[in-house]
XYZ file of C-alpha atoms in Angstrom:
702
model
C -19.084 105.861 280.478
C -18.479 107.844 283.726
C -21.215 110.946 284.301
C -22.881 111.273 287.181
C -26.751 109.512 287.106
C -26.315 112.847 290.344
C -27.788 115.947 288.264
C -27.374 117.882 291.395
C -24.525 119.255 290.485
C -24.676 121.033 286.205
C -21.418 123.407 284.969
C -21.073 124.748 281.205
C -20.754 121.213 279.542
C -24.265 121.179 279.408
C -24.785 123.193 276.206
C -21.726 121.003 274.691
C -22.532 118.364 271.999
C -19.700 116.765 272.709
C -21.005 113.554 274.409
C -17.793 113.698 275.809
C -17.971 116.865 277.385
C -21.929 116.310 278.538
C -20.669 113.081 280.632
C -18.563 115.200 282.566
C -21.565 117.928 282.524
C -23.414 117.160 286.428
C -19.658 116.820 287.629
C -19.020 119.303 291.254
C -15.681 120.627 288.960
C -17.269 123.964 287.370
C -15.861 122.837 284.491
C -16.197 125.178 280.729
C -15.616 124.842 277.576
C -12.748 126.285 275.895
C -13.541 129.687 274.846
C -13.745 133.232 275.251
C -15.581 133.124 278.043
C -13.316 131.177 280.509
C -10.533 132.225 279.286
C -11.967 136.055 279.969
C -12.146 134.819 283.492
C -9.079 133.381 284.288
C -8.067 136.308 283.453
C -9.639 138.516 285.566
C -9.648 136.609 288.627
C -5.910 135.031 287.949
C -6.441 131.834 288.692
C -4.210 130.003 286.055
C -6.215 127.228 283.819
C -6.872 123.200 284.668
C -6.644 122.216 281.361
C -8.125 118.440 281.447
C -8.366 116.675 277.344
C -9.623 113.375 277.195
C -11.820 111.864 274.480
C -15.325 109.198 275.116
C -13.915 106.543 274.407
C -10.378 106.656 276.831
C -10.570 103.778 279.647
C -7.772 105.992 282.110
C -10.013 109.537 281.362
C -12.883 107.919 282.479
C -10.978 106.395 286.142
C -9.831 109.880 286.652
C -13.076 111.443 286.016
C -15.198 108.969 288.615
C -12.076 109.575 291.400
C -11.202 112.889 291.293
C -13.577 115.226 289.061
C -17.032 113.277 290.636
C -15.109 113.917 294.195
C -17.186 117.318 295.954
C -13.712 117.377 297.934
C -11.165 117.513 295.485
C -13.802 119.404 293.061
C -13.651 122.344 295.895
C -10.308 122.574 294.891
C -9.950 122.465 291.631
C -12.723 125.301 291.760
C -10.874 127.107 294.057
C -7.975 128.185 292.407
C -8.285 126.569 288.721
C -10.353 127.819 286.227
C -11.194 124.569 284.760
C -11.524 123.957 281.353
C -12.981 120.643 279.428
C -11.524 119.980 276.351
C -12.781 116.826 273.324
C -9.488 116.088 271.729
C -11.785 114.561 268.924
C -12.732 118.004 268.426
C -10.161 119.754 268.457
C -7.138 118.192 267.679
C -5.668 122.120 267.491
C -5.999 122.363 270.755
C -4.352 118.667 272.202
C -2.358 118.337 269.269
C -0.356 121.988 271.228
C -0.624 120.559 273.883
C 0.908 117.533 273.715
C 3.876 118.677 272.305
C 4.579 121.360 275.093
C 4.091 117.895 277.656
C 6.422 116.115 275.725
C 8.615 119.178 276.053
C 8.373 119.927 279.299
C 8.505 116.572 280.546
C 10.592 115.247 277.762
C 8.332 111.843 277.659
C 5.529 111.181 275.644
C 1.678 113.054 276.726
C -1.422 110.308 276.250
C -4.817 111.130 277.299
C -6.169 112.382 280.100
C -4.247 115.082 279.217
C -3.811 117.904 282.330
C -1.709 120.806 281.824
C -1.956 123.546 284.231
C -1.746 127.335 282.472
C -1.070 130.853 282.885
C -4.298 132.094 282.402
C -2.613 135.567 280.383
C -0.929 133.974 277.397
C -2.077 130.248 277.442
C 1.090 128.397 277.976
C 1.349 125.544 280.472
C 4.035 125.739 283.564
C 3.153 122.092 284.470
C 1.513 119.047 282.742
C 1.187 115.409 283.199
C -1.535 112.434 281.864
C -3.422 111.199 284.286
C -3.113 111.547 288.125
C -4.978 108.730 291.056
C -7.135 110.432 293.433
C -4.132 108.170 296.000
C -0.958 108.228 295.520
C -0.521 105.374 292.882
C 2.236 104.250 289.906
C 4.615 106.464 292.003
C 2.428 108.992 290.889
C 1.370 111.045 293.569
C -2.529 112.796 295.170
C -3.966 114.457 292.301
C -5.359 117.049 294.993
C -1.567 117.556 296.533
C -0.974 118.048 292.886
C -3.384 121.111 292.492
C -2.084 122.476 296.116
C 1.451 122.572 294.642
C 0.566 124.193 291.285
C -1.258 126.793 292.824
C 0.798 127.274 295.317
C 4.251 127.833 292.821
C 2.041 129.693 290.990
C 1.744 132.610 292.831
C 5.607 132.504 294.281
C 7.072 132.098 290.633
C 5.390 134.591 288.851
C 9.553 135.580 286.994
C 10.323 132.207 286.792
C 7.042 130.769 285.285
C 7.871 134.210 282.493
C 10.739 132.723 281.370
C 10.216 129.204 281.940
C 7.028 130.246 279.121
C 9.268 132.163 276.947
C 11.757 128.947 276.448
C 9.310 126.626 276.172
C 7.264 129.249 273.122
C 11.406 128.910 271.621
C 11.204 124.560 272.570
C 8.123 124.680 270.047
C 9.307 127.266 267.476
C 12.228 124.809 267.064
C 10.656 122.434 267.224
C 8.178 123.280 263.754
C 11.332 124.436 261.877
C 12.276 122.331 260.214
C 16.527 120.745 260.643
C 18.997 121.359 257.469
C 22.076 120.183 260.462
C 23.195 116.558 258.563
C 20.726 116.444 255.403
C 22.904 114.321 252.841
C 20.611 116.007 249.761
C 18.481 118.717 249.342
C 16.857 116.957 245.621
C 13.868 113.645 246.477
C 15.454 110.553 246.160
C 14.163 107.214 246.196
C 16.650 106.269 249.194
C 14.266 107.701 251.694
C 11.722 104.981 249.878
C 14.424 102.495 250.941
C 15.579 104.788 254.137
C 11.572 103.750 255.578
C 11.763 99.318 253.543
C 14.950 99.044 255.998
C 13.738 101.505 259.408
C 10.386 99.580 259.013
C 11.884 96.290 259.577
C 14.412 97.157 262.113
C 11.334 98.027 264.494
C 9.629 94.627 262.731
C 9.196 91.426 265.807
C 9.772 88.172 263.654
C 7.788 85.905 266.093
C 3.970 88.174 266.894
C 4.289 90.712 263.621
C 3.934 93.815 263.860
C 6.687 96.552 264.305
C 7.182 97.810 268.693
C 7.160 96.203 271.705
C 3.532 95.800 274.042
C 1.210 98.272 274.429
C 1.464 97.510 270.043
C -0.348 99.295 267.954
C -0.959 98.963 263.982
C 0.667 101.109 262.360
C -1.058 100.143 259.425
C 1.186 103.321 256.654
C 4.299 100.861 257.504
C 2.219 98.490 255.634
C 1.506 99.908 253.024
C 4.908 101.496 252.345
C 5.900 97.688 252.232
C 2.816 96.744 249.657
C 3.792 99.972 247.550
C 7.594 99.285 247.674
C 6.799 94.912 246.821
C 4.993 96.724 243.803
C 7.667 98.952 242.889
C 10.482 96.567 243.097
C 7.881 93.478 241.866
C 9.080 93.190 238.350
C 12.887 94.645 239.297
C 16.369 91.803 239.772
C 15.427 91.699 243.440
C 12.231 91.806 243.885
C 11.296 92.469 248.118
C 10.158 89.497 249.163
C 10.986 90.208 252.158
C 9.525 93.521 253.018
C 5.747 91.900 251.441
C 6.242 88.082 253.971
C 6.651 90.918 257.172
C 3.228 93.526 255.511
C 1.103 90.235 255.782
C 2.978 87.585 258.594
C 1.163 91.809 261.063
C -1.681 91.060 259.041
C -1.949 87.825 259.484
C -1.491 88.262 263.105
C -3.347 91.007 264.180
C -6.404 89.506 261.949
C -6.335 86.396 264.395
C -5.301 87.783 267.393
C -7.818 89.667 269.879
C -6.949 93.443 268.923
C -10.208 91.993 266.117
C -13.593 91.447 267.169
C -13.394 87.800 266.002
C -17.829 87.945 266.676
C -18.870 91.578 265.876
C -16.599 92.488 263.286
C -14.013 95.359 263.171
C -10.301 96.220 265.228
C -9.766 97.929 268.719
C -6.619 99.827 269.197
C -4.508 98.224 270.617
C -2.814 95.836 272.128
C -1.430 96.070 276.075
C 0.721 92.738 274.843
C 3.174 91.225 271.799
C 1.066 89.082 270.973
C -2.307 91.265 270.227
C -4.192 89.290 272.729
C -5.274 91.842 274.505
C -6.682 94.786 273.545
C -7.664 98.161 274.516
C -11.332 97.027 274.167
C -12.532 101.283 272.199
C -12.828 100.812 269.008
C -12.511 104.407 266.776
C -13.825 104.835 263.149
C -10.336 106.799 261.928
C -9.278 103.123 263.517
C -11.085 101.055 261.470
C -11.144 103.002 258.432
C -7.179 101.716 257.381
C -8.580 98.337 258.614
C -11.022 98.237 255.942
C -8.365 100.387 253.277
C -5.557 97.881 253.834
C -7.239 94.490 254.038
C -9.135 95.401 250.864
C -5.907 95.948 249.532
C -3.964 93.021 250.993
C -6.176 90.035 249.610
C -6.343 91.729 245.750
C -2.696 91.180 246.430
C -1.787 87.904 248.149
C -6.035 86.716 247.594
C -5.783 85.248 251.505
C -8.861 84.323 252.603
C -8.769 85.394 255.618
C -8.123 89.217 254.457
C -11.436 88.614 252.505
C -13.045 87.772 255.468
C -11.841 90.614 258.382
C -12.280 93.478 255.364
C -16.265 91.903 255.019
C -16.689 91.526 259.141
C -15.652 95.474 258.964
C -17.037 96.859 256.375
C -20.368 94.735 257.491
C -19.033 96.505 261.808
C -19.121 99.920 260.038
C -22.295 99.824 258.357
C -24.573 98.197 261.289
C -23.281 99.901 264.061
C -21.521 103.038 262.919
C -23.462 104.448 260.215
C -26.226 107.287 261.592
C -29.425 107.297 260.144
C -28.478 110.684 258.224
C -25.472 109.246 256.508
C -22.347 110.367 258.360
C -20.337 108.087 260.857
C -20.516 108.170 263.601
C -17.339 109.011 266.141
C -16.293 105.506 268.704
C -16.862 102.565 270.726
C -16.158 102.452 274.725
C -13.830 100.345 275.883
C -16.094 100.327 278.770
C -19.888 98.923 280.162
C -21.291 98.166 283.182
C -18.708 100.963 284.513
C -16.182 97.780 283.065
C -13.608 97.619 280.088
C -13.878 94.424 277.325
C -17.192 93.073 279.917
C -19.240 92.964 276.666
C -16.429 91.437 274.529
C -15.388 88.082 277.569
C -17.038 84.735 278.063
C -15.737 82.084 280.204
C -16.308 78.476 278.155
C -18.978 77.447 280.611
C -21.210 80.133 278.793
C -19.842 79.238 275.315
C -20.880 75.767 275.947
C -24.201 76.469 276.705
C -24.617 78.373 273.887
C -22.913 75.862 271.104
C -23.648 72.083 270.190
C -20.630 70.102 270.813
C -19.830 69.843 267.151
C -19.969 73.893 266.800
C -17.769 74.373 270.486
C -15.064 72.114 269.750
C -13.331 73.524 267.122
C -14.313 76.872 268.187
C -12.565 76.397 271.623
C -9.089 75.074 269.837
C -9.003 77.790 267.546
C -9.925 80.383 270.419
C -8.358 79.089 273.639
C -11.109 78.236 275.270
C -9.230 74.559 276.303
C -6.539 76.538 277.624
C -6.341 79.136 280.489
C -8.355 83.032 281.551
C -6.440 85.342 279.476
C -8.112 88.036 280.690
C -7.748 89.028 284.692
C -8.140 85.914 285.693
C -11.486 83.785 285.390
C -12.653 85.308 281.359
C -11.306 84.307 278.207
C -10.802 86.933 275.223
C -11.416 84.731 271.806
C -7.739 84.913 270.342
C -6.833 82.504 267.012
C -4.167 80.455 268.431
C -3.902 78.515 265.190
C -5.503 79.246 261.727
C -8.746 77.907 260.671
C -6.613 75.151 258.514
C -4.986 74.829 261.440
C -8.180 73.601 263.059
C -8.972 71.643 259.603
C -6.387 69.300 259.831
C -6.937 69.497 263.544
C -10.676 67.156 263.575
C -9.480 65.905 259.995
C -12.531 68.422 258.447
C -12.447 69.823 254.725
C -11.704 72.820 255.507
C -14.982 74.163 254.283
C -16.421 71.719 257.212
C -14.450 73.426 259.111
C -15.424 76.861 257.566
C -18.870 76.587 257.674
C -18.790 74.770 261.365
C -17.091 78.070 262.405
C -19.334 81.046 261.054
C -22.326 79.019 262.392
C -20.996 78.900 265.939
C -19.563 82.557 265.987
C -22.827 84.283 264.788
C -24.868 82.378 267.459
C -22.079 83.988 269.808
C -22.980 87.284 268.137
C -26.608 87.008 268.944
C -25.759 86.138 272.449
C -23.659 88.893 272.291
C -26.849 91.297 271.435
C -28.145 90.775 274.249
C -26.039 92.311 276.448
C -25.205 95.772 277.320
C -23.065 97.594 275.166
C -21.003 99.978 275.416
C -20.894 103.213 274.827
C -21.283 104.889 271.349
C -19.439 108.496 270.881
C -22.057 109.937 268.540
C -20.552 113.291 267.338
C -19.483 112.730 263.397
C -16.494 114.562 262.641
C -15.605 115.173 259.284
C -12.541 113.869 258.824
C -13.049 110.645 260.116
C -15.923 110.285 257.632
C -13.674 111.511 255.232
C -10.758 108.300 256.072
C -13.877 105.853 255.992
C -15.270 107.589 252.402
C -12.682 106.319 251.343
C -11.595 102.844 252.912
C -15.573 102.100 251.700
C -14.937 102.789 248.567
C -11.593 100.804 248.030
C -13.647 97.594 249.553
C -16.503 98.418 247.185
C -14.466 98.523 243.915
C -12.698 95.344 244.924
C -14.572 93.238 246.638
C -18.430 94.367 243.921
C -20.083 95.623 247.213
C -22.476 98.330 245.471
C -23.262 98.432 249.348
C -20.441 99.941 250.509
C -19.815 102.278 248.084
C -24.231 103.882 248.130
C -22.837 103.987 252.219
C -20.023 105.609 251.369
C -22.467 107.985 249.056
C -24.094 108.243 251.816
C -21.488 109.933 254.263
C -20.435 112.002 251.267
C -24.394 113.599 251.012
C -24.114 114.301 254.346
C -21.514 116.524 254.776
C -21.624 118.339 252.032
C -25.692 119.113 252.405
C -24.776 119.629 256.364
C -21.231 120.312 257.480
C -20.325 122.752 254.506
C -21.257 126.059 255.193
C -20.590 129.221 252.870
C -17.860 127.606 250.904
C -16.412 126.287 253.999
C -16.275 122.898 256.277
C -17.199 122.636 259.835
C -15.465 120.097 261.880
C -18.394 118.284 263.860
C -22.003 116.884 264.537
C -23.764 116.430 267.097
C -27.735 116.532 267.695
C -28.562 118.731 264.564
C -25.837 120.982 265.970
C -22.866 121.078 262.814
C -19.836 123.754 264.083
C -16.481 124.863 264.597
C -13.855 125.324 261.275
C -12.334 122.421 260.013
C -9.083 121.764 260.138
C -6.397 120.673 257.695
C -6.992 116.579 257.716
C -10.872 117.819 257.630
C -10.141 118.451 254.051
C -7.812 117.080 253.141
C -9.410 113.648 254.220
C -12.864 114.361 252.681
C -10.799 115.463 249.777
C -9.178 112.009 249.230
C -12.021 109.750 249.895
C -14.193 111.859 247.171
C -11.156 111.917 245.208
C -11.165 107.254 245.928
C -14.894 107.083 245.713
C -15.056 108.927 241.833
C -12.429 105.457 241.367
C -15.603 103.544 241.647
C -18.076 105.637 239.945
C -18.244 109.000 237.929
C -20.302 112.207 239.553
C -19.936 115.222 238.151
C -21.242 117.147 241.550
C -18.906 115.042 243.457
C -16.261 116.557 241.352
C -16.904 120.006 241.242
C -17.054 119.964 245.081
C -13.434 118.223 245.636
C -12.434 120.858 243.403
C -14.287 123.607 245.299
C -12.964 122.172 248.432
C -8.660 122.051 247.427
C -9.498 126.170 246.655
C -10.111 126.084 250.085
C -7.188 124.112 251.198
C -5.132 126.018 249.026
C -5.917 130.079 250.095
C -6.565 128.265 254.171
C -4.199 126.322 255.003
C -1.155 126.674 253.060
C 2.200 127.966 253.603
C 3.084 129.919 250.774
C 6.021 131.361 251.227
C 7.645 128.218 253.159
C 5.436 125.095 251.944
C 3.328 122.605 253.775
C 0.167 122.778 254.480
C -0.649 124.474 258.614
C -3.242 122.548 260.824
C -5.612 125.304 260.972
C -7.353 128.325 257.913
C -5.989 131.367 258.660
C -9.167 132.252 259.955
C -8.945 129.974 262.852
C -8.723 131.192 266.820
C -3.944 132.322 267.620
C -3.931 129.925 269.757
C -0.071 129.243 271.686
C 1.632 128.108 268.388
C 0.734 127.550 264.348
C 1.278 123.843 263.508
C 2.729 122.242 260.740
C 2.706 118.744 261.627
C 4.264 116.226 259.282
C 5.055 113.091 261.247
C 1.862 110.487 260.523
C 0.459 109.821 264.362
C -2.096 108.237 265.009
C -3.780 109.646 262.195
C -1.380 109.623 259.005
C 0.275 113.155 258.158
C -2.937 116.230 257.064
C -0.153 117.178 255.413
C 1.075 113.521 253.355
C -2.451 113.398 252.764
C -2.899 117.108 250.716
C 0.556 116.400 249.094
C -0.439 112.936 247.310
C -3.667 113.930 246.237
C -3.287 117.860 244.945
C 0.127 115.745 243.003
C -2.755 112.910 241.754
C -4.914 115.170 240.868
C -1.872 117.880 239.374
C -1.051 115.418 236.765
C -4.972 113.978 236.038
C -6.052 117.919 235.760
C -2.728 119.199 234.559
C -2.665 121.802 237.185
C 0.900 122.732 237.679
C -0.656 124.737 240.739
C -0.980 121.679 242.201
C 2.000 119.943 241.562
C 4.082 122.874 243.273
C 1.959 122.498 246.214
C 2.836 119.447 246.869
C 6.532 119.603 245.729
C 6.897 121.865 248.348
C 5.153 120.089 251.004
C 7.695 116.997 250.185
C 10.612 120.118 249.904
C 9.664 121.223 253.217
C 9.395 117.751 254.902
C 12.994 116.287 253.868
C 14.664 117.202 256.704
C 12.519 115.481 259.061
C 11.838 112.777 256.642
C 16.123 112.056 256.562
C 16.402 111.929 259.799
C 13.137 109.697 260.399
C 12.300 108.199 257.447
C 9.412 105.253 257.905
C 8.495 108.363 260.803
C 6.606 109.919 257.648
C 5.012 107.374 255.993
C 2.015 109.293 254.227
C 4.480 111.783 252.666
C 6.073 109.221 251.238
C 3.626 107.825 249.992
C 3.810 111.459 248.383
C 7.913 111.181 247.141
C 6.947 108.213 245.555
C 4.587 109.616 243.272
C 6.985 112.576 242.340
C 9.260 110.100 241.432
C 7.127 107.995 239.468
C 3.831 109.773 238.613
C 0.912 107.484 239.016
C 0.017 105.876 235.048
C -3.875 107.905 234.667
C -6.659 106.091 232.422
C -9.627 107.397 231.276
C -12.948 104.835 230.286
C -15.219 107.435 227.858
C -17.364 104.009 226.868
C -21.496 103.759 227.416
C -24.502 102.222 230.058
C -23.091 98.290 228.666
C -19.427 98.531 228.217
C -18.498 100.986 231.054
C -18.012 98.282 234.025
C -16.329 95.859 232.132
C -13.417 98.329 231.534
C -12.244 99.730 234.763
C -13.108 95.915 235.854
C -10.371 94.975 233.348
C -8.061 98.088 234.766
C -8.691 97.380 238.206
C -8.880 93.979 239.385
C -4.711 94.447 240.150
C -3.038 95.830 242.916
C -1.605 97.933 241.034
C -1.051 101.487 244.006
C 0.420 103.780 240.571
C -2.721 102.723 238.519
C -5.804 105.797 238.306
C -8.485 105.281 237.403
C -11.809 106.894 235.995
C -14.683 105.604 234.112
C -16.539 108.304 232.982
C -20.130 107.628 230.892
C -19.903 109.389 228.167
C -22.995 111.761 227.732
C -21.245 113.286 230.748
C -19.157 117.165 229.504
C -20.432 119.223 231.772
C -17.046 120.272 234.387
C -14.664 118.674 232.793
C -11.004 120.548 233.600
C -7.542 118.778 232.059
C -6.592 116.046 230.606
C -10.310 114.827 231.185
C -12.049 117.072 229.069
C -8.698 116.246 226.475
C -10.242 112.969 227.107
C -13.112 112.412 224.720
C -15.708 110.086 223.559
C -15.308 108.183 220.849
C -18.448 105.450 220.406
C -19.624 102.192 222.596
C -15.951 102.881 224.693
C -12.194 104.049 224.432
C -9.432 104.147 227.199
C -6.825 106.892 227.222
C -4.192 105.985 229.374
C -1.619 108.952 230.537
C 1.949 108.459 232.148
C 3.044 111.518 233.053
C 3.395 114.243 231.249
C 1.880 112.084 228.361
C -1.012 109.644 227.163
C -0.534 106.545 224.558
C -3.380 106.830 221.648
C -6.493 105.878 221.997
C -7.396 102.614 222.320
C -10.734 101.266 220.694
C -11.455 97.969 222.266
C -11.227 95.774 225.167
C -8.290 93.106 224.382
C -6.043 95.888 223.203
C -6.731 97.733 226.262
C -5.789 94.639 228.019
C -2.698 93.920 226.273
C -1.487 97.136 227.826
C -2.101 96.000 231.232
C -0.372 93.782 230.809
C 2.776 95.327 229.504
C 2.395 98.102 232.256
C 2.094 95.191 235.123
C 5.449 93.125 233.071
C 7.306 96.803 233.469
C 10.163 97.861 235.648
C 9.559 101.064 237.396
């Protein structure tokens, strides 16, 4: 953490709940949170706003804070010339999305964090911006203090130019947010979108190391999900997409062996700074580990590769051990730094490891993870990187795989015990509704696939926490910390939480959760849907007015809220026979068609909704007594079948069921109803008959 220990300075951030903002509460900079007070001061004093956006696990945010925001000379210039506003992009993704887009338009290059933007005091449009600026000139960047003087001078002398530029920026944002129809080859929803995305993913694939870019290399797990779905669709056709499946599995294997995965404690870091997945940016984010957990669980279900099960279980265990609060919700992030150094918590020296392990444990560990190779982290340290998988280690030492597994597991357990004695990275303990929704889904998937009731229970605890703490007066709030829940929830909060509940209901039925999900959907449609043009705005109708009201369609660090909303509404529309939900999903796809045609694989979350539109999901409703319910449900959920939705509802449950669910009545000890699109089969009253129907479904051509 970069917060100063000197408390001689205190600014307005001291009253905030965000750990990131509180890190800057003792800076000599007169920081303000985003709000009417700061905006009023800017207007009254006619000073430009210096907007600084970051988050607590951001390494370069800490660097800039230490170099500039903790420096009294720099702070004096900032205070004299600007009204300074700090924003936690995790609490205010609305502001971050707007000003990241503005940065990209102004500079013609991608933004990032820290984001540094200079806004007019009246309209709040930016007229200059960048990301990290050093205290002294380096990296081909001017000194931050020089930037401050030049920006302030430009503002004083060029008001008319700035006004004109802001008007042009407003037009550019509007243009960016308006779907383009030029070059649109069709106005119909076609399977070609799925084929195009599949081809684009392969074109970006790194054949050697896996993944879909050069350095820095991000996981892009929505690509893996798209490839799995594409393989499933084609599995029983004339030409199954085996190549696409191998692209996905090779990438997952390389990441699981790589340094982006924490081999000692479980969980994944944000991204790799190299193309080999060797050295990560060491921050661990809840929103990354949720899709990692989902993807590796489903990969094991599909391919039965033991490495994937190991990775999924250790990731889930890390989440429960280190990221779940006593109240039930999940914390946000672990910092990249500890003791002021990035990665210090995670790296080793061979001598240190030799002192912890016997030779029979050290030798195979060193061979697998490169401790017998040159240092790979800052010349003097080793970060564990899987040069060999466990099968290769067993072959190298001519030992049975079971013996190698036992030795490596014991060695890693001893390293974990030793590492626990180190000073841990800082943890951002705010609880975000959207990210908790993602983890509820992930733990539900892992719990169902691996039969882990503790994972399902943890998901239930998170959901109960959100419902009791962040659901107020029929609306969600976005964030919670230290007993305070606040900020209007965003599209992602509603969409991800609805998806999380929908996934959890497929593990076990709960009437209260079902009713809560329907309440959330009503707010989603009332507050966020663009009834006229289709799709969903990121902010609700009652949100504060900002310089733009965005409707994000593309997957970014998080899946697209529009994609998640369209998918879950489409599926619930079929499940409940609700035309309003189906129309909202279809309108969202329609509005996104131009963007998807231009760059299909950047919209993988929306393509899931396209897939369901083209190939309506199979719905299985089981009504049974307590003895038969889990057996019948397990028969339906043992295979990887992303187009199959199974809800096992106890016979005694009748209240609150609607749509198709209400028509699936109990019949004796157990009965199953299978529906596809707008038709349902006759009730199935025996387990062998159900298994036969499932086998026929697995062999059908979609």
